[in-house]
Amino acid sequence: MAQTRLPARTSERITEITIDDIAAFGAGAAIFGTGGGGAVYSAQLMVENALREHGPVPLVTVDELGPDDLVILLSGIGAPTVGIEMLSAKNQVEDLVAEVERLAGRPVTTVMAAEIGGGNGVQPVGWAARLGLKVLDADGMGRAFPDAAMVAMNVAGVPCEWAVLSDVVGNVSVMKTIDLHWLERHARALTVSSGSICIGAHYPLTAQTARGAVIEGTVSASIRVGHALLSASEPVAAVADVLDASVLLTGKIIDLDRRTVGGFARGSVTISGTGADRGRLQRLELQNENLLVLEDGEVLASVPDLITIVDAETGHAITTEMLRFGQRVSVLAWACDPIWRTPRGLELAGPAAFGYDLPYAPFEGAAR
Amino acid sequence: MTALRDLSIGVDVGGTNTDAVVLDESGTVLAHTKRPTTDDVTGGIRAGIADVLRALGDDRSRVSRVMLGTTHATNAIVARRQLDRVAMIRLGAPAATEYPPLIGWPRDLADRVLAGSAMLGGGHMVDGTPISPLDRDGILRFLDSLEGAFDSVAVCGIFSPSSPDQELEVESLIHAHLGSDTPVFLSQDIGPDGLLERENATVLNAALRGVAYEVTNALVSVVAEEGLDVATFFAQNDGTLMTLDYAVRYPVLTIGSGPANSIRGAAFLSGVENAIVVDVGGTTSDLGVLVQGFPRESTLPREIGGVRTNFRMPDILSLGIGGGTIIDPATGAVGPGSVGHRINTEGLLFGGSTPTLTDAAVAAGIDVAGRALPKLSAAMRSALGDALGVARDRVEEAVERLSLGRVDLPLVVVGGGGFLVPDGIPGSSEVIRPAHGDVANAVGAAISLAGGRAEQISDLDDRTAAIEAASQAAIAKAIQAGADPLQVAVVDVLETSLTYTTRPTLKVSVKAAGPLSRLAATASAY
C-alpha cells in the first residue's frame, strides 16, 4: 500500500493539548483500544468543553517530572449502561483529588490515564484542564485491558498502597488494599453502592517510581495517529505508518461467532481477504478486546501485542461489539511496549492470562 | 343504506416530491400521483390529495382515512426553520453537571433553540434511589428568571424512563405555576436511557412544536377543503401510525418515518415479510431491513441536524448513490455530488453536460424514458462503465452488511432510480421490483398499524413481571396512538442485562402494535 505523507505536526513534539487535538485524540485512543476501551464520544464532549473553558493542558514526559511532582492515575469505573445515563458531577474529580492530596500530604501536579484505550484514555485531559494540572504523556497499559491488575506498574513491582473513589453525590471513599486484586474487588463493591458508576484515583507515582513503570508516549502517539487518520487520503496506510504497525490483511468479515463465557463477551471473527489479499483467511479471537490473529493454523499476533480492526476505507477503529458481517476491514498489528514482554508482563497479560495454551511469539511487525 | 368506507389515502411529503396513493381494503392501489413538494407544505399535500380524489371520482366518499408521512420536522431542524424557544430543566444535580445540557450541539442550533437551561436537584440512580431531593424552588426560580421568553419547557430527569414519577410531578408543578396551557415535554415520553441523547431528543421535540402544528394543520385544512369525512394519522419512525393529537405532542417521532414508510411499503407491495429493502432516489440510496413486516431498528445513537439522539429509528444505511449522482470522468470519482432534480436539464441523456449514474445505466443498455445518449467518446464510455461498477459494488456491500450473513433474504428495490440495482446481487436470494415501487413511501403510510413502546428496569428475578409491566405500558401507548384495543399485540421484546449492580438487573423494552380502530362512529354517515 502506498505510503502517505503525514502532516507536519506529527513530527513535532506535542507540549500541550488543545481543543483542536481532541477529535484526533479520540480517534487515536479508539485505535489503542484494540477492540475494547469503550465509547469515546461523551468523553470527547466533556474534554472539549473543559478545554474551551480552561484553555490548553500541558503535556509532559517522565523525564520532565521534577522531585516535587506527584502523578495520579484517573479513570472512570463502572457499568457502561449506567455511565451513559448518570454522568459525572462537576466537583467529583475535585473532591477526589483533594482527598488524594490529604493522603499523600502534598499537592498532585500531574494526571495520567490508567488505560489509553477508549474513553478512559481521553477523560483525564478534561479533568486536568479543570484542576489546572499537567498530563503525563503515558498511561498504565499502552492499550485497553479488562483487569485493573493488568497495568505496567504492577509488572514493574510498584505497589499501589491506596485508591480513592468519588461518586456523583459527593461520597469519597479511601481504600487501603493489600494488592490490586483486593482493590478491584473493593472498588467494585463501592461502585455498586454508589449507583454503579464512580471516578477512581489510584497509583500515586513520583518521577522516580514512574520511570520504567509506565508506558511512555501514548498520549502523543494517540493524537498523532488520530491526526494522521483524519487528514490522510489513505487513512489505513497513514495509521499503520505512525504506529509502525503491519496491515495483516484487508478483507471482509465473513463470519462472526459471539458467546458469553464467564461474564466476558468471547468470540471470533473470520475475515476473508480481498484485492491483493484474495484467497487468504484470518480468524481473530476476541474477549472484550482482540486477543489473537490466526492464519492457516498459525498465530500471527497475540496479546499483549496490539491488534486492532479498522474500517478499510476510513481507518476508524471498530470495537468488538460493533463488528458486523460484510464490513470491509483491515487488521492492524503492532508490537507492545517491552515491559509486557518480560516474564512478569506475560504472566499478567500474555496468551495464558486469557486462557490460551499457547506460547507467546513476539510480533515484530513483518507482514507476511 | 351504509356506503362502503374502505379506502385509505397515503401521502408522503418528501424533500423533492409529495406522493399520494389510494388503497382499498385488499391493498390494491386504486390511484397514485407525484407532485412537487411546496415551501408551505400545504400546497403539495393539497395537489396530491386532489389528484387522487379526482381519479376516484364518485368513490371519494369511500375514503375513511388519510395517513401522512413527512420529513418536514427533519427539514425544519436541518434548515433551522420555525423552531420554538425551549427552557430546559435537567433533574439530577450534582450528577451529570460535568455535561451541561446541549453540550455537543452545533452552536447556531443551540442558540436558536435554547431559551435557557438549569441543572437542578432531583433524579434517580439506576436502582431508584434518589440522587438528591427535588429542587422545586429552583425550578420555579429558573422559569421566572426567563420572564416568559420561551415557548415550551423540556424536563429530563436522570433515569426517568425507569423512575417516571418525578418528571410527572415537575410537569404538575410547572402547570400550577405558569398555567396548564404551558407546553411541558418529559424525556420519559421521548427516549430510552442515555441522558444526553434523550435530553437532546426532548429539546428537539419541544422545539418542533410549531412545525408540528403547521403540518398537522396543513393536513386538517386540506381534508376540510376537500370536504372529506376521515380520520387523520401521522406515520412515525417505527413504521406505525399515531393520531394527530399524538403527532403534535411527539413530532420528533416522525423524523425517521420516511425510510420506515418506504420499507413498510416495499414489504406490502412485494408481499414479503423478511427482506432487505433499497430505495434508490436521485441523490441517495437508503437501505433498510424488514423483519416480520417491520423495519429493523437501529441500536446506535443517530444524528439529526448535527444533534445526537437515541430514540428508536429504523436501521438505515444511506449511500451517496442515486440516479443523479455525478461521475467525474477524469478521476473516476462517483459522487458524492448529485444533480438532484436538475437531472432533466444537466444529465447527458437530457442534453446536458454532466455525466450521471443514469447516463451510465443507459450506456450499459438500460432503457430510460425512450431517450438516447449522445455519441460518447471511448474514454467517457469506459468511465461510465467503471462508475456503474463502483455503484453496484457499493450497493452489494451495503446489502451484505445489512443481511448479517443471511443469504436467503430477497432484495426489494423501490424508488425512481431502481434500475441502478442489477438483478443478481450476491448476498440476496432474489431481486424483487414490485409494481408502484416509485410510490412505496406513500403506500407504506397508508397501510401502517398504530404502535407504542415502553421500557422497564428490574431485578432478573422479576423478569416476567417487568416484561408484563412494559407490555401493558406499550399496549396503552399503542391504543393512545389509535390502535384497536381488541387487536393490539406485542411485536418486539428486547432484553439487556446491566453490570455493576447489586443484583442481576435487566432492562426490557417492549413494542406493541395493532391495526387502527374501526371508525364505527363515522362509518354510516353516508
PDB file of N, CA and C in Angstrom, chain A residues 41-43 45-46 49 77-82 84-90 123 127 130 168-169 188 191-192 194-196 252 311 322 324-328, chain B residues 94-100 103-104 124-126 131 157-161 193-198 299-300 308 397 400-401 403-405 498-502:
ATOM      1  N   TYR A  41     -17.220   9.020  22.708  1.00  0.00           N
ATOM      2  CA  TYR A  41     -17.979  10.208  22.298  1.00  0.00           C
ATOM      3  C   TYR A  41     -18.256  11.175  23.457  1.00  0.00           C
ATOM      4  N   SER A  42     -18.853  10.676  24.561  1.00  0.00           N
ATOM      5  CA  SER A  42     -19.211  11.618  25.626  1.00  0.00           C
ATOM      6  C   SER A  42     -17.955  12.137  26.316  1.00  0.00           C
ATOM      7  N   ALA A  43     -16.898  11.305  26.397  1.00  0.00           N
ATOM      8  CA  ALA A  43     -15.637  11.764  26.971  1.00  0.00           C
ATOM      9  C   ALA A  43     -15.080  12.927  26.143  1.00  0.00           C
ATOM     10  N   LEU A  45     -16.755  15.048  24.329  1.00  0.00           N
ATOM     11  CA  LEU A  45     -17.567  16.251  24.573  1.00  0.00           C
ATOM     12  C   LEU A  45     -17.134  16.957  25.844  1.00  0.00           C
ATOM     13  N   MET A  46     -16.948  16.170  26.912  1.00  0.00           N
ATOM     14  CA  MET A  46     -16.583  16.735  28.204  1.00  0.00           C
ATOM     15  C   MET A  46     -15.223  17.401  28.116  1.00  0.00           C
ATOM     16  N   ASN A  49     -15.305  20.611  26.153  1.00  0.00           N
ATOM     17  CA  ASN A  49     -15.961  21.637  26.962  1.00  0.00           C
ATOM     18  C   ASN A  49     -14.991  22.206  27.997  1.00  0.00           C
ATOM     19  N   ILE A  77     -14.944   4.185  36.446  1.00  0.00           N
ATOM     20  CA  ILE A  77     -15.117   2.762  36.741  1.00  0.00           C
ATOM     21  C   ILE A  77     -16.609   2.481  36.887  1.00  0.00           C
ATOM     22  N   GLY A  78     -17.061   1.365  36.304  1.00  0.00           N
ATOM     23  CA  GLY A  78     -18.458   1.012  36.477  1.00  0.00           C
ATOM     24  C   GLY A  78     -19.111   0.463  35.231  1.00  0.00           C
ATOM     25  N   ALA A  79     -20.439   0.475  35.258  1.00  0.00           N
ATOM     26  CA  ALA A  79     -21.223  -0.147  34.202  1.00  0.00           C
ATOM     27  C   ALA A  79     -21.426   0.845  33.058  1.00  0.00           C
ATOM     28  N   PRO A  80     -21.010   0.493  31.846  1.00  0.00           N
ATOM     29  CA  PRO A  80     -21.208   1.407  30.720  1.00  0.00           C
ATOM     30  C   PRO A  80     -22.683   1.779  30.512  1.00  0.00           C
ATOM     31  N   THR A  81     -23.586   0.830  30.759  1.00  0.00           N
ATOM     32  CA  THR A  81     -25.006   1.113  30.548  1.00  0.00           C
ATOM     33  C   THR A  81     -25.541   2.146  31.539  1.00  0.00           C
ATOM     34  N   VAL A  82     -24.907   2.228  32.722  1.00  0.00           N
ATOM     35  CA  VAL A  82     -25.288   3.262  33.684  1.00  0.00           C
ATOM     36  C   VAL A  82     -24.538   4.550  33.358  1.00  0.00           C
ATOM     37  N   ILE A  84     -23.877   5.936  30.635  1.00  0.00           N
ATOM     38  CA  ILE A  84     -24.468   6.795  29.615  1.00  0.00           C
ATOM     39  C   ILE A  84     -25.623   7.617  30.184  1.00  0.00           C
ATOM     40  N   GLU A  85     -26.084   7.275  31.394  1.00  0.00           N
ATOM     41  CA  GLU A  85     -27.227   7.985  31.977  1.00  0.00           C
ATOM     42  C   GLU A  85     -26.792   8.851  33.159  1.00  0.00           C
ATOM     43  N   MET A  86     -26.075   8.257  34.113  1.00  0.00           N
ATOM     44  CA  MET A  86     -25.668   9.008  35.315  1.00  0.00           C
ATOM     45  C   MET A  86     -24.234   9.485  35.104  1.00  0.00           C
ATOM     46  N   LEU A  87     -24.101  10.603  34.424  1.00  0.00           N
ATOM     47  CA  LEU A  87     -22.786  11.147  34.066  1.00  0.00           C
ATOM     48  C   LEU A  87     -22.139  11.806  35.282  1.00  0.00           C
ATOM     49  N   SER A  88     -20.853  12.117  35.161  1.00  0.00           N
ATOM     50  CA  SER A  88     -20.102  12.597  36.324  1.00  0.00           C
ATOM     51  C   SER A  88     -20.488  14.022  36.734  1.00  0.00           C
ATOM     52  N   ALA A  89     -20.268  14.298  38.024  1.00  0.00           N
ATOM     53  CA  ALA A  89     -20.576  15.606  38.588  1.00  0.00           C
ATOM     54  C   ALA A  89     -19.376  16.532  38.422  1.00  0.00           C
ATOM     55  N   LYS A  90     -19.672  17.826  38.366  1.00  0.00           N
ATOM     56  CA  LYS A  90     -18.608  18.791  38.106  1.00  0.00           C
ATOM     57  C   LYS A  90     -17.550  18.785  39.210  1.00  0.00           C
ATOM     58  N   GLN A 123     -10.613  11.108  28.930  1.00  0.00           N
ATOM     59  CA  GLN A 123     -11.184  11.909  30.022  1.00  0.00           C
ATOM     60  C   GLN A 123     -10.172  12.635  30.915  1.00  0.00           C
ATOM     61  N   TRP A 127     -10.206  16.509  32.934  1.00  0.00           N
ATOM     62  CA  TRP A 127     -10.075  16.690  34.383  1.00  0.00           C
ATOM     63  C   TRP A 127      -8.838  17.523  34.710  1.00  0.00           C
ATOM     64  N   ARG A 130      -9.613  21.149  34.158  1.00  0.00           N
ATOM     65  CA  ARG A 130     -10.443  21.713  35.224  1.00  0.00           C
ATOM     66  C   ARG A 130      -9.633  21.941  36.498  1.00  0.00           C
ATOM     67  N   VAL A 168     -21.188  10.408  42.270  1.00  0.00           N
ATOM     68  CA  VAL A 168     -21.867  11.610  41.759  1.00  0.00           C
ATOM     69  C   VAL A 168     -22.500  12.464  42.857  1.00  0.00           C
ATOM     70  N   VAL A 169     -22.784  11.872  44.027  1.00  0.00           N
ATOM     71  CA  VAL A 169     -23.437  12.671  45.060  1.00  0.00           C
ATOM     72  C   VAL A 169     -22.442  13.289  46.037  1.00  0.00           C
ATOM     73  N   ARG A 188     -15.230  -2.511  43.123  1.00  0.00           N
ATOM     74  CA  ARG A 188     -16.494  -2.963  42.544  1.00  0.00           C
ATOM     75  C   ARG A 188     -17.650  -2.797  43.536  1.00  0.00           C
ATOM     76  N   THR A 191     -18.467   0.777  44.079  1.00  0.00           N
ATOM     77  CA  THR A 191     -19.076   1.350  42.874  1.00  0.00           C
ATOM     78  C   THR A 191     -20.551   0.956  42.783  1.00  0.00           C
ATOM     79  N   VAL A 192     -20.846  -0.287  43.105  1.00  0.00           N
ATOM     80  CA  VAL A 192     -22.235  -0.745  43.072  1.00  0.00           C
ATOM     81  C   VAL A 192     -23.082   0.079  44.037  1.00  0.00           C
ATOM     82  N   SER A 194     -22.592   2.979  45.050  1.00  0.00           N
ATOM     83  CA  SER A 194     -22.645   4.382  44.623  1.00  0.00           C
ATOM     84  C   SER A 194     -23.522   4.584  43.398  1.00  0.00           C
ATOM     85  N   GLY A 195     -24.250   3.546  42.984  1.00  0.00           N
ATOM     86  CA  GLY A 195     -25.106   3.684  41.818  1.00  0.00           C
ATOM     87  C   GLY A 195     -24.442   3.172  40.552  1.00  0.00           C
ATOM     88  N   SER A 196     -23.435   2.317  40.703  1.00  0.00           N
ATOM     89  CA  SER A 196     -22.802   1.591  39.592  1.00  0.00           C
ATOM     90  C   SER A 196     -21.848   2.410  38.728  1.00  0.00           C
ATOM     91  N   LYS A 252     -13.062  -8.759   3.984  1.00  0.00           N
ATOM     92  CA  LYS A 252     -14.399  -8.523   4.533  1.00  0.00           C
ATOM     93  C   LYS A 252     -14.736  -9.607   5.555  1.00  0.00           C
ATOM     94  N   ASP A 311     -11.870   0.152   9.932  1.00  0.00           N
ATOM     95  CA  ASP A 311     -12.633   0.238   8.695  1.00  0.00           C
ATOM     96  C   ASP A 311     -11.639   0.432   7.547  1.00  0.00           C
ATOM     97  N   MET A 322     -19.064  -3.766  17.782  1.00  0.00           N
ATOM     98  CA  MET A 322     -19.553  -3.116  16.565  1.00  0.00           C
ATOM     99  C   MET A 322     -19.209  -3.883  15.283  1.00  0.00           C
ATOM    100  N   ARG A 324     -19.573  -6.300  12.280  1.00  0.00           N
ATOM    101  CA  ARG A 324     -20.758  -6.790  11.575  1.00  0.00           C
ATOM    102  C   ARG A 324     -20.340  -7.592  10.349  1.00  0.00           C
ATOM    103  N   PHE A 325     -21.152  -8.563  10.020  1.00  0.00           N
ATOM    104  CA  PHE A 325     -20.955  -9.336   8.799  1.00  0.00           C
ATOM    105  C   PHE A 325     -20.869  -8.398   7.595  1.00  0.00           C
ATOM    106  N   GLY A 326     -19.934  -8.667   6.696  1.00  0.00           N
ATOM    107  CA  GLY A 326     -19.863  -7.900   5.459  1.00  0.00           C
ATOM    108  C   GLY A 326     -19.027  -6.627   5.535  1.00  0.00           C
ATOM    109  N   GLN A 327     -18.628  -6.202   6.750  1.00  0.00           N
ATOM    110  CA  GLN A 327     -17.805  -4.997   6.853  1.00  0.00           C
ATOM    111  C   GLN A 327     -16.485  -5.189   6.113  1.00  0.00           C
ATOM    112  N   ARG A 328     -16.024  -4.133   5.435  1.00  0.00           N
ATOM    113  CA  ARG A 328     -14.702  -4.131   4.807  1.00  0.00           C
ATOM    114  C   ARG A 328     -13.717  -3.583   5.822  1.00  0.00           C
TER     115      ARG A 328
ATOM    116  N   PRO B  94     -26.148  16.772  42.007  1.00  0.00           N
ATOM    117  CA  PRO B  94     -24.907  17.153  41.313  1.00  0.00           C
ATOM    118  C   PRO B  94     -24.478  16.200  40.196  1.00  0.00           C
ATOM    119  N   ALA B  95     -25.145  15.063  40.027  1.00  0.00           N
ATOM    120  CA  ALA B  95     -24.733  14.155  38.947  1.00  0.00           C
ATOM    121  C   ALA B  95     -24.858  14.844  37.594  1.00  0.00           C
ATOM    122  N   ALA B  96     -23.982  14.477  36.687  1.00  0.00           N
ATOM    123  CA  ALA B  96     -24.008  14.894  35.280  1.00  0.00           C
ATOM    124  C   ALA B  96     -23.709  16.374  35.059  1.00  0.00           C
ATOM    125  N   THR B  97     -23.358  17.118  36.142  1.00  0.00           N
ATOM    126  CA  THR B  97     -23.108  18.551  35.958  1.00  0.00           C
ATOM    127  C   THR B  97     -21.835  18.812  35.151  1.00  0.00           C
ATOM    128  N   GLU B  98     -21.020  17.772  34.975  1.00  0.00           N
ATOM    129  CA  GLU B  98     -19.848  17.929  34.112  1.00  0.00           C
ATOM    130  C   GLU B  98     -20.265  18.024  32.632  1.00  0.00           C
ATOM    131  N   TYR B  99     -21.517  17.707  32.348  1.00  0.00           N
ATOM    132  CA  TYR B  99     -22.024  17.711  30.971  1.00  0.00           C
ATOM    133  C   TYR B  99     -23.263  18.602  30.890  1.00  0.00           C
ATOM    134  N   PRO B 100     -23.095  19.915  30.688  1.00  0.00           N
ATOM    135  CA  PRO B 100     -24.280  20.794  30.656  1.00  0.00           C
ATOM    136  C   PRO B 100     -25.224  20.452  29.504  1.00  0.00           C
ATOM    137  N   ILE B 103     -24.691  20.174  25.344  1.00  0.00           N
ATOM    138  CA  ILE B 103     -23.269  20.026  25.052  1.00  0.00           C
ATOM    139  C   ILE B 103     -23.160  19.204  23.760  1.00  0.00           C
ATOM    140  N   GLY B 104     -22.327  19.635  22.849  1.00  0.00           N
ATOM    141  CA  GLY B 104     -22.150  18.899  21.597  1.00  0.00           C
ATOM    142  C   GLY B 104     -23.078  19.347  20.476  1.00  0.00           C
ATOM    143  N   HIS B 124     -32.789  10.063  39.780  1.00  0.00           N
ATOM    144  CA  HIS B 124     -32.663   8.772  40.458  1.00  0.00           C
ATOM    145  C   HIS B 124     -31.424   8.024  40.000  1.00  0.00           C
ATOM    146  N   MET B 125     -30.961   7.111  40.890  1.00  0.00           N
ATOM    147  CA  MET B 125     -29.918   6.185  40.487  1.00  0.00           C
ATOM    148  C   MET B 125     -30.572   4.995  39.773  1.00  0.00           C
ATOM    149  N   VAL B 126     -29.726   4.113  39.236  1.00  0.00           N
ATOM    150  CA  VAL B 126     -30.257   3.003  38.436  1.00  0.00           C
ATOM    151  C   VAL B 126     -31.229   2.133  39.243  1.00  0.00           C
ATOM    152  N   ILE B 131     -31.127  10.658  43.752  1.00  0.00           N
ATOM    153  CA  ILE B 131     -29.778  11.225  43.747  1.00  0.00           C
ATOM    154  C   ILE B 131     -29.722  12.378  44.740  1.00  0.00           C
ATOM    155  N   GLY B 157     -35.100  14.017  33.666  1.00  0.00           N
ATOM    156  CA  GLY B 157     -34.582  13.527  34.932  1.00  0.00           C
ATOM    157  C   GLY B 157     -33.709  12.301  34.718  1.00  0.00           C
ATOM    158  N   ILE B 158     -32.616  12.214  35.459  1.00  0.00           N
ATOM    159  CA  ILE B 158     -31.732  11.048  35.335  1.00  0.00           C
ATOM    160  C   ILE B 158     -32.504   9.779  35.726  1.00  0.00           C
ATOM    161  N   PHE B 159     -32.458   8.789  34.872  1.00  0.00           N
ATOM    162  CA  PHE B 159     -33.172   7.519  34.988  1.00  0.00           C
ATOM    163  C   PHE B 159     -34.702   7.672  35.073  1.00  0.00           C
ATOM    164  N   SER B 160     -35.228   8.725  34.456  1.00  0.00           N
ATOM    165  CA  SER B 160     -36.689   8.873  34.432  1.00  0.00           C
ATOM    166  C   SER B 160     -37.406   7.776  33.635  1.00  0.00           C
ATOM    167  N   PRO B 161     -36.782   7.148  32.623  1.00  0.00           N
ATOM    168  CA  PRO B 161     -37.528   6.075  31.950  1.00  0.00           C
ATOM    169  C   PRO B 161     -37.916   4.942  32.907  1.00  0.00           C
ATOM    170  N   ASP B 193     -32.759   5.181  27.971  1.00  0.00           N
ATOM    171  CA  ASP B 193     -31.557   5.591  28.692  1.00  0.00           C
ATOM    172  C   ASP B 193     -30.494   6.123  27.743  1.00  0.00           C
ATOM    173  N   GLY B 194     -29.636   6.968  28.308  1.00  0.00           N
ATOM    174  CA  GLY B 194     -28.642   7.695  27.525  1.00  0.00           C
ATOM    175  C   GLY B 194     -29.003   9.157  27.693  1.00  0.00           C
ATOM    176  N   LEU B 195     -28.554   9.746  28.841  1.00  0.00           N
ATOM    177  CA  LEU B 195     -29.061  11.050  29.278  1.00  0.00           C
ATOM    178  C   LEU B 195     -28.949  12.126  28.204  1.00  0.00           C
ATOM    179  N   LEU B 196     -27.746  12.313  27.636  1.00  0.00           N
ATOM    180  CA  LEU B 196     -27.562  13.426  26.706  1.00  0.00           C
ATOM    181  C   LEU B 196     -28.408  13.231  25.459  1.00  0.00           C
ATOM    182  N   GLU B 197     -28.443  11.998  24.961  1.00  0.00           N
ATOM    183  CA  GLU B 197     -29.205  11.728  23.748  1.00  0.00           C
ATOM    184  C   GLU B 197     -30.706  11.900  23.983  1.00  0.00           C
ATOM    185  N   ARG B 198     -31.191  11.440  25.163  1.00  0.00           N
ATOM    186  CA  ARG B 198     -32.623  11.580  25.455  1.00  0.00           C
ATOM    187  C   ARG B 198     -32.986  13.045  25.645  1.00  0.00           C
ATOM    188  N   THR B 299     -29.696   0.237  16.891  1.00  0.00           N
ATOM    189  CA  THR B 299     -29.346   0.204  18.316  1.00  0.00           C
ATOM    190  C   THR B 299     -28.333   1.298  18.624  1.00  0.00           C
ATOM    191  N   LEU B 300     -27.974   2.090  17.623  1.00  0.00           N
ATOM    192  CA  LEU B 300     -26.960   3.125  17.817  1.00  0.00           C
ATOM    193  C   LEU B 300     -27.591   4.507  17.849  1.00  0.00           C
ATOM    194  N   ARG B 308     -27.023  14.518  18.445  1.00  0.00           N
ATOM    195  CA  ARG B 308     -27.091  13.089  18.695  1.00  0.00           C
ATOM    196  C   ARG B 308     -28.327  12.742  19.519  1.00  0.00           C
ATOM    197  N   GLU B 397     -22.195  -4.274  -1.262  1.00  0.00           N
ATOM    198  CA  GLU B 397     -21.566  -4.293   0.060  1.00  0.00           C
ATOM    199  C   GLU B 397     -22.576  -3.923   1.151  1.00  0.00           C
ATOM    200  N   GLU B 400     -24.905  -6.761   1.854  1.00  0.00           N
ATOM    201  CA  GLU B 400     -24.215  -7.786   2.617  1.00  0.00           C
ATOM    202  C   GLU B 400     -24.123  -7.396   4.094  1.00  0.00           C
ATOM    203  N   ARG B 401     -23.787  -6.110   4.335  1.00  0.00           N
ATOM    204  CA  ARG B 401     -23.657  -5.619   5.709  1.00  0.00           C
ATOM    205  C   ARG B 401     -24.966  -5.757   6.468  1.00  0.00           C
ATOM    206  N   SER B 403     -27.514  -7.668   5.829  1.00  0.00           N
ATOM    207  CA  SER B 403     -28.095  -9.010   5.917  1.00  0.00           C
ATOM    208  C   SER B 403     -27.520  -9.809   7.081  1.00  0.00           C
ATOM    209  N   LEU B 404     -26.396  -9.322   7.663  1.00  0.00           N
ATOM    210  CA  LEU B 404     -25.732 -10.014   8.771  1.00  0.00           C
ATOM    211  C   LEU B 404     -25.468 -11.475   8.426  1.00  0.00           C
ATOM    212  N   GLY B 405     -25.171 -11.725   7.154  1.00  0.00           N
ATOM    213  CA  GLY B 405     -24.769 -13.067   6.775  1.00  0.00           C
ATOM    214  C   GLY B 405     -25.906 -13.954   6.295  1.00  0.00           C
ATOM    215  N   LEU B 498     -27.686  -5.470  32.836  1.00  0.00           N
ATOM    216  CA  LEU B 498     -26.846  -4.385  33.336  1.00  0.00           C
ATOM    217  C   LEU B 498     -25.759  -4.965  34.236  1.00  0.00           C
ATOM    218  N   THR B 499     -24.545  -4.413  34.152  1.00  0.00           N
ATOM    219  CA  THR B 499     -23.447  -4.871  35.005  1.00  0.00           C
ATOM    220  C   THR B 499     -23.247  -3.893  36.159  1.00  0.00           C
ATOM    221  N   TYR B 500     -22.362  -4.229  37.095  1.00  0.00           N
ATOM    222  CA  TYR B 500     -22.082  -3.383  38.263  1.00  0.00           C
ATOM    223  C   TYR B 500     -23.355  -3.029  39.020  1.00  0.00           C
ATOM    224  N   THR B 501     -24.158  -4.028  39.288  1.00  0.00           N
ATOM    225  CA  THR B 501     -25.363  -3.793  40.074  1.00  0.00           C
ATOM    226  C   THR B 501     -25.337  -4.756  41.256  1.00  0.00           C
ATOM    227  N   THR B 502     -26.079  -4.427  42.319  1.00  0.00           N
ATOM    228  CA  THR B 502     -26.075  -5.285  43.498  1.00  0.00           C
ATOM    229  C   THR B 502     -26.657  -6.649  43.183  1.00  0.00           C
TER     230      THR B 502
END
